[in-house]
């Protein structure tokens, strides 16, 4: 048995096989082959396996996200049958007597370049799809696992760290727990795990090595320990702890469906943070009173191309329907910095967290912003939608964003498309600048939501992704609490509400402080709601 110590970022016990998530790097050795017939057959088998995987992914996606979202996989399947594409690959194997991996990589790159150079925007964007398909065949040929979605059995998934686009593609029923070498408490791996109620340990360092998988393992998301080949006595102990946690979760059930109130009768709203339509089920299960943060960028991260208006409309409509009239605050696109989608072709930056991200991209590329706003407004008829802009720093930012909103509303009205005229518009308070001038910003919008993950990063000058400086990331720093207090006071003076949707909202040590400050709403991971309602019920 080996014990690795990391940092627990999502509580609970996971017991199962440890599997390493291997990314297929899109490169292959130029290896000569003698038996070209055998190599062609090997390529054909990999091509067929890729087709089967795409069928499975498509069926799974239709079930979870609807038909529109599965269309991408049909495009990929068509590419796997494209005669020119196949001839180019088999030609390299047969004529140049080179291995299938090399043929797939070279052909993939060539076709992607050809697509990228086309005039038509739609064809241009197929470049990412060719690379995706070729990458899939390559990983099958080289025997690399593509992660939990493809291994078919529930596992504890390990990696150096997981990117948002990787977590977005997980089949959550197959992920028992997450273990990473790197990462910080505010990283997206941590947020994803807490949203899904999946136990997770991060920062295990190089001791967590791909060579140790597959092995039986147990992970304790509370103590931050990962046990490889746990001894039978320890396994019994961990199973007992798992059962005890289950009993505690059961006891919270008496708070289900109840309003969130202190003993003295002060109420506070408990909302949930979600990243995908499927997460709305977790929010309902967690008994959320609304959605305080729908991280809409996941719609962009989980695909190789911009989601169109219809795809987004379906996603927002389905979320609003699932929430049955409860408020759903949709945060507009927050891409950039740690959330990258290659097809945006964002320029490389020295300091991406201080760079071209979130509302800055939307203001610079209004066609992307308008598509999203149209989708939100069209879906607004199906529930209680609200729009929230991320990374606002000035009155000017808000006015520019609202001008685009006005254009969208005018266009929809001109096209006689119905929408809810009263969709509230709010902003996130994520920078010290925004908190300090929150009195001025409050006059421009209907509500505030404080994003403490970024507010902490920018106030303390501590990169939220850099675990090496984790000890300097004091999330309860007095400076953060003062900025929160200022923001809430300024909101109330202007007659609007202020919530908190960063991870700090779920910090039990601060719940009393937030109630005292008068925070109107806490938006947290769905699994934290009943526990918070219990502790608020015990407060004066
Ligand atoms: C935040 O910054 O606190 C927040 C909620 O947004 P995100 O974590 O998605 O950056
Ligand atoms: Mg943020």
Coordinates of C-alpha atoms and ligand atoms in Angstrom, one line a residue:
X1 CA 0.0 0.0 0.0
X2 CA 1.2 3.5 -0.7
X3 CA -0.3 6.7 0.7
X4 CA 0.0 10.0 -1.2
X5 CA -0.9 13.3 0.5
X6 CA -2.5 16.1 -1.5
X7 CA -5.2 18.7 -0.8
X8 CA -8.8 17.6 -0.5
X9 CA -11.0 20.0 -2.5
X10 CA -14.3 18.0 -2.7
X11 CA -15.3 15.8 0.2
X12 CA -16.3 12.2 0.3
X13 CA -14.7 8.8 -0.2
X14 CA -14.1 7.1 -3.6
X15 CA -13.1 3.5 -3.9
X16 CA -12.2 1.9 -7.2
X17 CA -9.6 1.4 -9.9
X18 CA -7.2 4.2 -10.6
X19 CA -6.9 5.2 -14.2
X20 CA -4.6 7.8 -15.7
X21 CA -6.2 10.2 -18.2
X22 CA -3.9 10.3 -21.2
X23 CA -4.1 13.1 -23.7
X24 CA -3.2 12.2 -27.2
X25 CA -0.5 14.6 -28.3
X26 CA -1.0 15.1 -32.0
X27 CA 2.4 13.8 -33.1
X28 CA 3.8 10.5 -34.3
X29 CA 7.2 9.0 -35.1
X30 CA 8.0 8.6 -38.8
X31 CA 8.4 4.8 -38.5
X32 CA 9.0 2.6 -41.6
X33 CA 6.9 -0.6 -42.0
X34 CA 7.6 -3.8 -44.0
X35 CA 4.1 -5.3 -43.8
X36 CA 2.0 -2.6 -45.4
X37 CA -1.0 -4.9 -45.8
X38 CA -0.9 -5.6 -42.0
X39 CA -0.6 -1.8 -41.4
X40 CA -3.5 -1.0 -43.6
X41 CA -5.6 -3.6 -41.7
X42 CA -4.5 -2.0 -38.4
X43 CA -5.6 1.4 -39.6
X44 CA -8.9 0.0 -40.7
X45 CA -9.6 -1.5 -37.3
X46 CA -8.7 1.8 -35.6
X47 CA -11.0 3.6 -38.0
X48 CA -13.9 1.3 -37.2
X49 CA -13.3 1.6 -33.4
X50 CA -13.4 5.4 -33.8
X51 CA -16.7 5.1 -35.6
X52 CA -18.1 2.9 -32.7
X53 CA -16.9 5.4 -30.1
X54 CA -18.5 8.3 -32.0
X55 CA -21.8 6.3 -32.1
X56 CA -21.6 5.8 -28.4
X57 CA -20.7 9.4 -27.7
X58 CA -23.5 10.6 -30.0
X59 CA -26.2 8.4 -28.2
X60 CA -24.9 9.5 -24.8
X61 CA -25.0 13.2 -25.9
X62 CA -28.5 13.0 -27.4
X63 CA -29.7 11.6 -24.0
X64 CA -28.0 14.2 -21.9
X65 CA -27.9 17.3 -24.0
X66 CA -30.3 16.8 -26.9
X67 CA -30.0 16.0 -30.6
X68 CA -28.5 19.4 -31.6
X69 CA -25.5 18.9 -29.5
X70 CA -24.8 15.5 -30.9
X71 CA -24.5 16.7 -34.5
X72 CA -20.8 17.3 -34.2
X73 CA -20.2 13.6 -33.8
X74 CA -22.1 12.9 -37.1
X75 CA -19.7 15.4 -38.8
X76 CA -16.8 13.5 -37.4
X77 CA -18.2 10.2 -38.6
X78 CA -18.6 11.6 -42.1
X79 CA -14.9 12.6 -42.1
X80 CA -14.0 9.1 -41.1
X81 CA -15.7 7.9 -44.3
X82 CA -14.4 10.7 -46.6
X83 CA -12.7 9.1 -49.6
X84 CA -10.0 11.8 -50.1
X85 CA -9.1 11.7 -46.4
X86 CA -8.9 7.9 -46.4
X87 CA -6.9 7.7 -49.7
X88 CA -4.4 10.2 -48.4
X89 CA -3.8 8.1 -45.3
X90 CA -3.7 4.7 -47.0
X91 CA -1.4 6.2 -49.7
X92 CA 1.2 7.2 -47.2
X93 CA 1.1 3.7 -45.7
X94 CA 1.2 1.8 -49.0
X95 CA 3.4 4.0 -51.2
X96 CA 5.8 5.5 -48.6
X97 CA 5.8 2.3 -46.4
X98 CA 5.2 4.4 -43.2
X99 CA 3.3 3.5 -40.1
X100 CA -0.4 4.3 -39.7
X101 CA 0.1 6.8 -36.8
X102 CA 2.4 8.9 -39.0
X103 CA 0.0 8.7 -41.9
X104 CA -2.9 9.8 -39.8
X105 CA -1.1 12.7 -38.2
X106 CA 0.3 14.0 -41.5
X107 CA -3.0 13.7 -43.3
X108 CA -4.9 15.3 -40.4
X109 CA -2.5 18.3 -40.4
X110 CA -2.7 18.6 -44.2
X111 CA -6.5 18.6 -44.3
X112 CA -6.8 20.9 -41.3
X113 CA -4.5 23.4 -43.1
X114 CA -6.5 23.1 -46.3
X115 CA -9.7 23.8 -44.4
X116 CA -8.2 26.7 -42.5
X117 CA -7.2 28.4 -45.7
X118 CA -10.7 28.3 -47.3
X119 CA -12.7 31.5 -47.6
X120 CA -16.0 30.1 -46.3
X121 CA -16.2 30.6 -42.5
X122 CA -18.0 27.3 -42.0
X123 CA -15.4 25.3 -43.9
X124 CA -12.6 27.2 -42.1
X125 CA -14.0 26.0 -38.8
X126 CA -13.9 22.3 -39.9
X127 CA -10.1 22.4 -39.4
X128 CA -10.6 21.7 -35.7
X129 CA -12.9 18.8 -36.5
X130 CA -10.4 17.1 -38.7
X131 CA -7.7 17.4 -36.0
X132 CA -10.2 16.0 -33.5
X133 CA -11.1 13.0 -35.6
X134 CA -7.5 12.3 -36.6
X135 CA -6.5 12.6 -32.9
X136 CA -9.2 10.0 -31.9
X137 CA -7.8 7.5 -34.5
X138 CA -4.3 8.3 -33.4
X139 CA -5.1 7.6 -29.7
X140 CA -6.7 4.3 -30.6
X141 CA -3.7 3.3 -32.7
X142 CA -1.3 4.2 -30.0
X143 CA -3.4 2.5 -27.3
X144 CA -3.9 5.7 -25.2
X145 CA -7.0 5.9 -23.1
X146 CA -9.1 8.9 -23.9
X147 CA -10.3 9.1 -20.3
X148 CA -13.3 8.0 -18.3
X149 CA -15.8 8.5 -21.2
X150 CA -14.1 5.7 -23.1
X151 CA -12.9 3.2 -20.5
X152 CA -16.5 2.1 -19.9
X153 CA -16.2 1.4 -16.2
X154 CA -16.4 3.7 -13.2
X155 CA -12.9 4.8 -12.1
X156 CA -10.9 7.2 -10.0
X157 CA -9.5 9.4 -12.7
X158 CA -6.0 10.8 -12.4
X159 CA -4.1 13.4 -14.4
X160 CA -1.6 16.2 -14.1
X161 CA -4.7 18.5 -14.0
X162 CA -7.9 18.6 -16.0
X163 CA -8.9 21.5 -18.3
X164 CA -12.4 22.8 -18.4
X165 CA -12.9 21.3 -21.9
X166 CA -11.8 17.9 -20.6
X167 CA -14.2 17.9 -17.6
X168 CA -17.0 19.1 -19.8
X169 CA -16.7 15.9 -21.8
X170 CA -16.6 13.5 -18.9
X171 CA -19.4 11.0 -18.5
X172 CA -20.0 11.8 -14.8
X173 CA -21.5 8.4 -14.0
X174 CA -18.0 6.9 -14.8
X175 CA -16.0 9.2 -12.6
X176 CA -15.9 8.0 -8.9
X177 CA -13.2 10.5 -7.9
X178 CA -10.5 12.8 -9.2
X179 CA -6.8 12.9 -8.3
X180 CA -4.4 15.4 -9.8
X181 CA -0.7 16.3 -9.6
X182 CA -1.3 20.0 -9.8
X183 CA -4.2 22.4 -9.3
X184 CA -5.5 24.8 -6.7
X185 CA -8.6 25.0 -4.5
X186 CA -10.2 27.5 -6.9
X187 CA -9.2 25.6 -10.1
X188 CA -11.8 24.3 -12.4
X189 CA -11.0 20.7 -11.5
X190 CA -12.0 21.6 -7.9
X191 CA -15.1 23.5 -9.0
X192 CA -16.2 20.7 -11.3
X193 CA -15.7 18.1 -8.6
X194 CA -17.7 20.0 -6.0
X195 CA -20.5 20.8 -8.5
X196 CA -20.9 17.1 -9.2
X197 CA -20.3 16.0 -5.6
X198 CA -17.3 13.9 -6.8
X199 CA -14.6 13.4 -4.1
X200 CA -11.4 15.0 -5.3
X201 CA -7.8 15.5 -4.2
X202 CA -5.4 17.8 -6.0
X203 CA -1.8 18.7 -5.7
X204 CA -0.5 15.1 -5.2
X205 CA 2.7 16.1 -7.1
X206 CA 4.9 13.8 -9.2
X207 CA 4.3 10.9 -6.7
X208 CA 1.1 10.4 -8.7
X209 CA 2.6 8.8 -11.7
X210 CA 1.0 7.2 -14.8
X211 CA 3.0 4.0 -14.1
X212 CA 0.9 3.3 -11.0
X213 CA -2.3 2.8 -12.9
X214 CA -4.3 0.6 -13.2
X215 CA -4.3 -0.1 -9.5
X216 CA -7.0 -0.4 -6.8
X217 CA -7.2 2.9 -5.0
X218 CA -9.2 4.8 -2.4
X219 CA -9.4 8.5 -2.2
X220 CA -10.5 10.6 0.8
X221 CA -11.6 14.1 -0.4
X222 CA -11.7 15.4 3.2
X223 CA -8.2 14.4 4.4
X224 CA -6.6 14.8 0.9
X225 CA -5.2 11.3 0.9
X226 CA -5.0 8.8 -2.0
X227 CA -4.3 5.2 -1.1
X228 CA -2.8 2.9 -3.7
X229 CA -3.7 -0.7 -3.1
X230 CA -5.2 0.0 0.3
X231 CA -4.8 -2.6 3.0
X232 CA -8.0 -4.6 3.8
X233 CA -8.3 -3.1 7.3
X234 CA -8.1 0.4 5.9
X235 CA -10.5 -0.4 3.1
X236 CA -13.0 -1.5 5.8
X237 CA -12.5 1.8 7.7
X238 CA -13.0 3.8 4.6
X239 CA -16.1 1.9 3.6
X240 CA -17.5 2.6 7.1
X241 CA -16.7 6.4 6.7
X242 CA -18.4 6.3 3.3
X243 CA -21.5 4.8 4.9
X244 CA -21.4 7.4 7.8
X245 CA -21.2 10.2 5.3
X246 CA -24.2 8.7 3.6
X247 CA -26.2 8.8 6.9
X248 CA -25.3 12.5 7.4
X249 CA -26.5 13.3 3.9
X250 CA -29.7 11.5 4.7
X251 CA -30.2 13.5 7.9
X252 CA -30.1 16.8 5.8
X253 CA -33.2 15.7 4.0
X254 CA -35.4 17.3 6.6
X255 CA -34.3 20.7 5.2
X256 CA -35.5 19.8 1.7
X257 CA -38.1 22.1 0.3
X258 CA -37.9 24.5 3.3
X259 CA -37.1 28.2 3.1
X260 CA -33.6 29.3 4.2
X261 CA -34.1 31.2 7.4
X262 CA -32.2 32.1 10.6
X263 CA -33.8 31.5 14.0
X264 CA -34.8 35.2 14.0
X265 CA -36.5 34.9 10.7
X266 CA -34.0 36.5 8.4
X267 CA -34.1 34.9 5.0
X268 CA -31.4 34.4 2.4
X269 CA -31.6 32.7 -1.0
X270 CA -29.6 29.6 -1.6
X271 CA -28.9 29.2 -5.3
X272 CA -26.7 26.7 -7.3
X273 CA -23.8 27.2 -9.6
X274 CA -23.9 25.1 -12.8
X275 CA -21.8 24.7 -15.9
X276 CA -24.0 22.6 -18.2
X277 CA -27.7 21.7 -18.8
X278 CA -27.1 18.4 -17.1
X279 CA -25.9 20.2 -14.0
X280 CA -29.4 21.6 -13.6
X281 CA -30.4 18.1 -12.5
X282 CA -27.8 18.3 -9.7
X283 CA -29.2 21.7 -8.8
X284 CA -32.8 20.3 -8.5
X285 CA -31.4 17.3 -6.6
X286 CA -29.5 19.7 -4.2
X287 CA -32.8 21.7 -3.7
X288 CA -31.5 24.9 -5.1
X289 CA -33.9 27.9 -4.9
X290 CA -32.5 29.1 -8.3
X291 CA -29.4 29.1 -10.4
X292 CA -27.1 31.9 -9.3
X293 CA -24.4 31.3 -11.9
X294 CA -24.8 29.3 -15.2
X295 CA -21.2 29.3 -16.5
X296 CA -22.3 29.4 -20.1
X297 CA -18.8 29.2 -21.5
X298 CA -19.0 25.4 -21.0
X299 CA -21.3 25.4 -24.0
X300 CA -18.3 26.7 -25.9
X301 CA -15.6 24.6 -24.3
X302 CA -17.3 21.2 -24.9
X303 CA -17.2 21.5 -28.7
X304 CA -14.7 22.3 -31.5
X305 CA -16.7 25.1 -33.0
X306 CA -18.8 28.1 -31.9
X307 CA -22.2 26.9 -30.6
X308 CA -24.9 28.5 -32.8
X309 CA -28.0 30.4 -31.7
X310 CA -30.2 27.3 -31.9
X311 CA -27.8 25.1 -29.8
X312 CA -27.6 27.7 -27.1
X313 CA -31.3 28.4 -27.2
X314 CA -32.0 24.7 -26.6
X315 CA -29.6 24.7 -23.7
X316 CA -31.0 27.7 -22.0
X317 CA -34.6 26.7 -22.6
X318 CA -34.0 23.2 -21.2
X319 CA -32.3 24.7 -18.1
X320 CA -35.1 27.2 -17.5
X321 CA -37.7 24.4 -17.9
X322 CA -35.8 22.1 -15.5
X323 CA -35.8 24.9 -12.9
X324 CA -39.6 25.3 -13.3
X325 CA -39.9 29.1 -12.9
X326 CA -37.1 29.5 -10.4
X327 CA -34.6 32.2 -11.4
X328 CA -31.7 31.2 -13.7
X329 CA -28.9 33.7 -13.9
X330 CA -27.0 33.1 -17.2
X331 CA -23.6 34.5 -17.1
X332 CA -22.6 35.6 -20.6
X333 CA -19.5 34.1 -22.2
X334 CA -16.5 34.1 -19.8
X335 CA -13.8 32.6 -22.1
X336 CA -10.1 33.4 -22.0
X337 CA -7.5 33.1 -19.3
X338 CA -7.8 29.6 -17.9
X339 CA -10.7 28.8 -20.1
X340 CA -9.4 28.4 -23.7
X341 CA -11.2 27.1 -26.8
X342 CA -8.8 26.8 -29.7
X343 CA -11.3 27.9 -32.3
X344 CA -11.5 31.4 -30.8
X345 CA -7.9 31.8 -32.0
X346 CA -7.1 34.1 -29.1
X347 CA -3.7 35.8 -29.4
X348 CA -1.0 34.4 -27.1
X349 CA -0.6 36.7 -24.1
X350 CA 2.0 37.3 -21.5
X351 CA -0.6 37.5 -18.7
X352 CA -3.9 35.9 -19.9
X353 CA -5.7 36.5 -16.5
X354 CA -5.1 40.2 -17.1
X355 CA -5.8 40.0 -20.8
X356 CA -8.4 39.5 -23.5
X357 CA -11.1 37.6 -21.6
X358 CA -14.8 37.5 -20.8
X359 CA -16.7 40.7 -21.5
X360 CA -13.7 42.2 -23.3
X361 CA -14.0 39.5 -26.0
X362 CA -17.7 40.0 -26.2
X363 CA -17.4 43.7 -26.7
X364 CA -14.6 43.3 -29.3
X365 CA -16.5 40.5 -31.2
X366 CA -20.2 41.5 -30.9
X367 CA -21.3 38.9 -33.4
X368 CA -20.4 36.2 -30.8
X369 CA -22.1 38.1 -28.0
X370 CA -25.3 38.8 -30.1
X371 CA -25.7 35.1 -30.9
X372 CA -25.7 34.3 -27.2
X373 CA -28.0 37.2 -26.2
X374 CA -30.5 36.2 -28.9
X375 CA -30.5 32.7 -27.6
X376 CA -31.0 33.8 -24.0
X377 CA -33.9 36.2 -25.0
X378 CA -35.6 33.6 -27.1
X379 CA -35.4 31.1 -24.3
X380 CA -36.6 33.6 -21.7
X381 CA -40.2 32.8 -22.3
X382 CA -39.7 29.4 -20.7
X383 CA -38.9 30.5 -17.1
X384 CA -37.3 33.3 -15.2
X385 CA -34.1 34.2 -16.9
X386 CA -31.5 36.8 -15.9
X387 CA -28.4 38.0 -17.7
X388 CA -25.1 38.6 -16.0
X389 CA -21.9 40.1 -17.5
X390 CA -18.6 38.9 -16.2
X391 CA -15.4 40.9 -15.5
X392 CA -17.0 44.3 -15.5
X393 CA -14.6 47.1 -14.4
X394 CA -16.4 50.3 -15.3
X395 CA -19.7 52.1 -16.0
X396 CA -18.4 52.2 -19.6
X397 CA -18.2 48.4 -19.8
X398 CA -21.8 48.1 -18.7
X399 CA -23.1 50.7 -21.1
X400 CA -21.3 49.2 -24.0
X401 CA -22.7 45.7 -23.2
X402 CA -26.2 47.1 -22.7
X403 CA -26.0 48.9 -26.1
X404 CA -25.5 45.5 -27.7
X405 CA -28.3 44.1 -25.6
X406 CA -30.6 46.9 -26.9
X407 CA -29.7 46.1 -30.5
X408 CA -30.5 42.4 -30.0
X409 CA -33.9 43.3 -28.4
X410 CA -34.7 45.6 -31.3
X411 CA -33.7 43.0 -33.9
X412 CA -35.9 40.4 -32.2
X413 CA -38.8 42.8 -32.0
X414 CA -38.4 43.6 -35.7
X415 CA -38.4 39.9 -36.5
X416 CA -41.5 39.5 -34.4
X417 CA -39.8 37.0 -32.1
X418 CA -41.4 37.0 -28.7
X419 CA -39.3 37.3 -25.5
X420 CA -39.6 38.3 -21.9
X421 CA -39.3 42.1 -21.8
X422 CA -38.3 42.2 -18.2
X423 CA -35.2 40.0 -18.1
X424 CA -33.0 41.5 -15.3
X425 CA -29.5 42.5 -16.2
X426 CA -26.8 42.2 -13.6
X427 CA -23.0 42.1 -13.3
X428 CA -20.3 40.1 -11.5
X429 CA -18.1 42.0 -9.1
X430 CA -14.8 40.2 -9.7
X431 CA -12.2 43.0 -9.5
X432 CA -11.2 45.4 -6.7
X433 CA -12.1 48.2 -9.1
X434 CA -15.6 47.0 -9.5
X435 CA -16.1 46.6 -5.8
X436 CA -14.6 50.0 -5.0
X437 CA -16.9 51.8 -7.5
X438 CA -19.9 49.5 -6.8
X439 CA -21.9 52.6 -5.9
X440 CA -21.6 53.9 -9.5
X441 CA -22.1 50.5 -11.0
X442 CA -25.2 49.8 -8.9
X443 CA -27.1 52.6 -10.7
X444 CA -26.7 50.8 -14.1
X445 CA -27.9 47.3 -13.3
X446 CA -30.6 45.2 -11.6
X447 CA -28.3 43.1 -9.4
X448 CA -24.8 42.2 -8.4
X449 CA -23.1 38.8 -7.9
X450 CA -19.7 38.8 -6.3
X451 CA -17.3 36.4 -7.9
X452 CA -14.9 35.8 -5.1
X453 CA -12.6 33.4 -7.1
X454 CA -11.4 36.2 -9.3
X455 CA -11.9 38.9 -6.7
X456 CA -9.5 37.0 -4.5
X457 CA -7.0 36.5 -7.3
X458 CA -7.0 40.2 -8.3
X459 CA -7.1 41.6 -4.8
X460 CA -4.3 39.5 -3.4
X461 CA -2.4 39.3 -6.6
X462 CA -2.4 35.5 -6.3
X463 CA -2.9 33.5 -9.5
X464 CA -5.8 31.2 -8.8
X465 CA -4.2 28.5 -10.9
X466 CA -0.8 28.5 -9.3
X467 CA -0.7 26.0 -6.4
X468 CA 2.9 27.0 -5.6
X469 CA 1.7 30.2 -4.0
X470 CA -1.4 28.5 -2.4
X471 CA -0.2 29.5 1.1
X472 CA -0.6 33.2 0.1
X473 CA -4.2 32.7 -1.1
X474 CA -6.0 33.6 2.1
X475 CA -9.6 33.5 0.9
X476 CA -10.8 35.0 4.2
X477 CA -8.4 37.9 3.9
X478 CA -9.8 41.1 5.5
X479 CA -9.4 42.9 2.2
X480 CA -11.8 40.5 0.5
X481 CA -14.4 40.8 3.3
X482 CA -14.2 44.6 3.2
X483 CA -14.8 44.6 -0.6
X484 CA -17.8 42.3 -0.1
X485 CA -19.2 44.5 2.6
X486 CA -18.8 47.7 0.5
X487 CA -20.4 46.0 -2.5
X488 CA -23.4 44.8 -0.6
X489 CA -23.9 48.1 1.1
X490 CA -23.7 50.0 -2.2
X491 CA -26.2 47.6 -3.8
X492 CA -28.6 48.1 -1.0
X493 CA -28.3 51.9 -1.1
X494 CA -29.2 51.7 -4.7
X495 CA -32.1 49.3 -4.0
X496 CA -30.7 46.3 -5.7
X497 CA -29.7 42.9 -4.4
X498 CA -26.2 41.4 -4.1
X499 CA -25.2 37.8 -4.0
X500 CA -22.0 35.8 -3.9
X501 CA -21.3 33.1 -6.4
X502 CA -17.6 32.4 -5.9
X503 CA -16.4 29.4 -3.9
X504 CA -16.3 31.5 -0.8
X505 CA -20.1 31.5 -0.7
X506 CA -19.9 27.9 0.6
X507 CA -17.3 28.5 3.2
X508 CA -19.1 27.5 6.4
X509 CA -16.8 29.6 8.6
X510 CA -18.1 32.8 6.8
X511 CA -21.9 32.0 6.6
X512 CA -22.6 34.0 9.8
X513 CA -20.6 36.9 8.4
X514 CA -22.4 36.9 5.1
X515 CA -25.8 36.8 6.9
X516 CA -24.7 39.7 9.1
X517 CA -23.5 41.8 6.2
X518 CA -26.9 41.2 4.6
X519 CA -25.9 39.2 1.5
X520 CA -29.1 38.5 -0.3
X521 CA -28.1 35.3 -2.0
X522 CA -25.4 32.6 -1.8
X523 CA -24.9 30.6 -5.0
X524 CA -22.9 27.4 -4.3
X525 CA -22.2 24.0 -5.6
X526 CA -25.5 22.0 -5.5
X527 CA -24.2 19.5 -3.0
X528 CA -23.6 22.2 -0.4
X529 CA -27.1 23.7 -0.3
X530 CA -28.9 21.5 2.3
X531 CA -25.9 21.7 4.6
X532 CA -25.8 25.5 4.4
X533 CA -29.6 25.7 5.0
X534 CA -29.1 23.6 8.2
X535 CA -26.4 25.9 9.5
X536 CA -28.4 29.1 8.7
X537 CA -31.4 27.6 10.5
X538 CA -29.2 27.2 13.6
X539 CA -28.1 30.9 13.5
X540 CA -29.7 33.9 15.3
Ligands
LIG1 C1 -15.6 33.9 -9.7 O1 -14.7 34.4 -10.3 O2 -15.7 33.9 -8.5 C2 -16.6 33.1 -10.5 C3 -17.7 32.7 -9.9 O3 -16.4 32.9 -11.8 P1 -15.4 31.8 -12.3 O4 -15.0 30.9 -11.2 O5 -16.1 31.0 -13.4 O6 -14.3 32.6 -12.9
LIG2 MG1 -14.7 34.7 -12.4

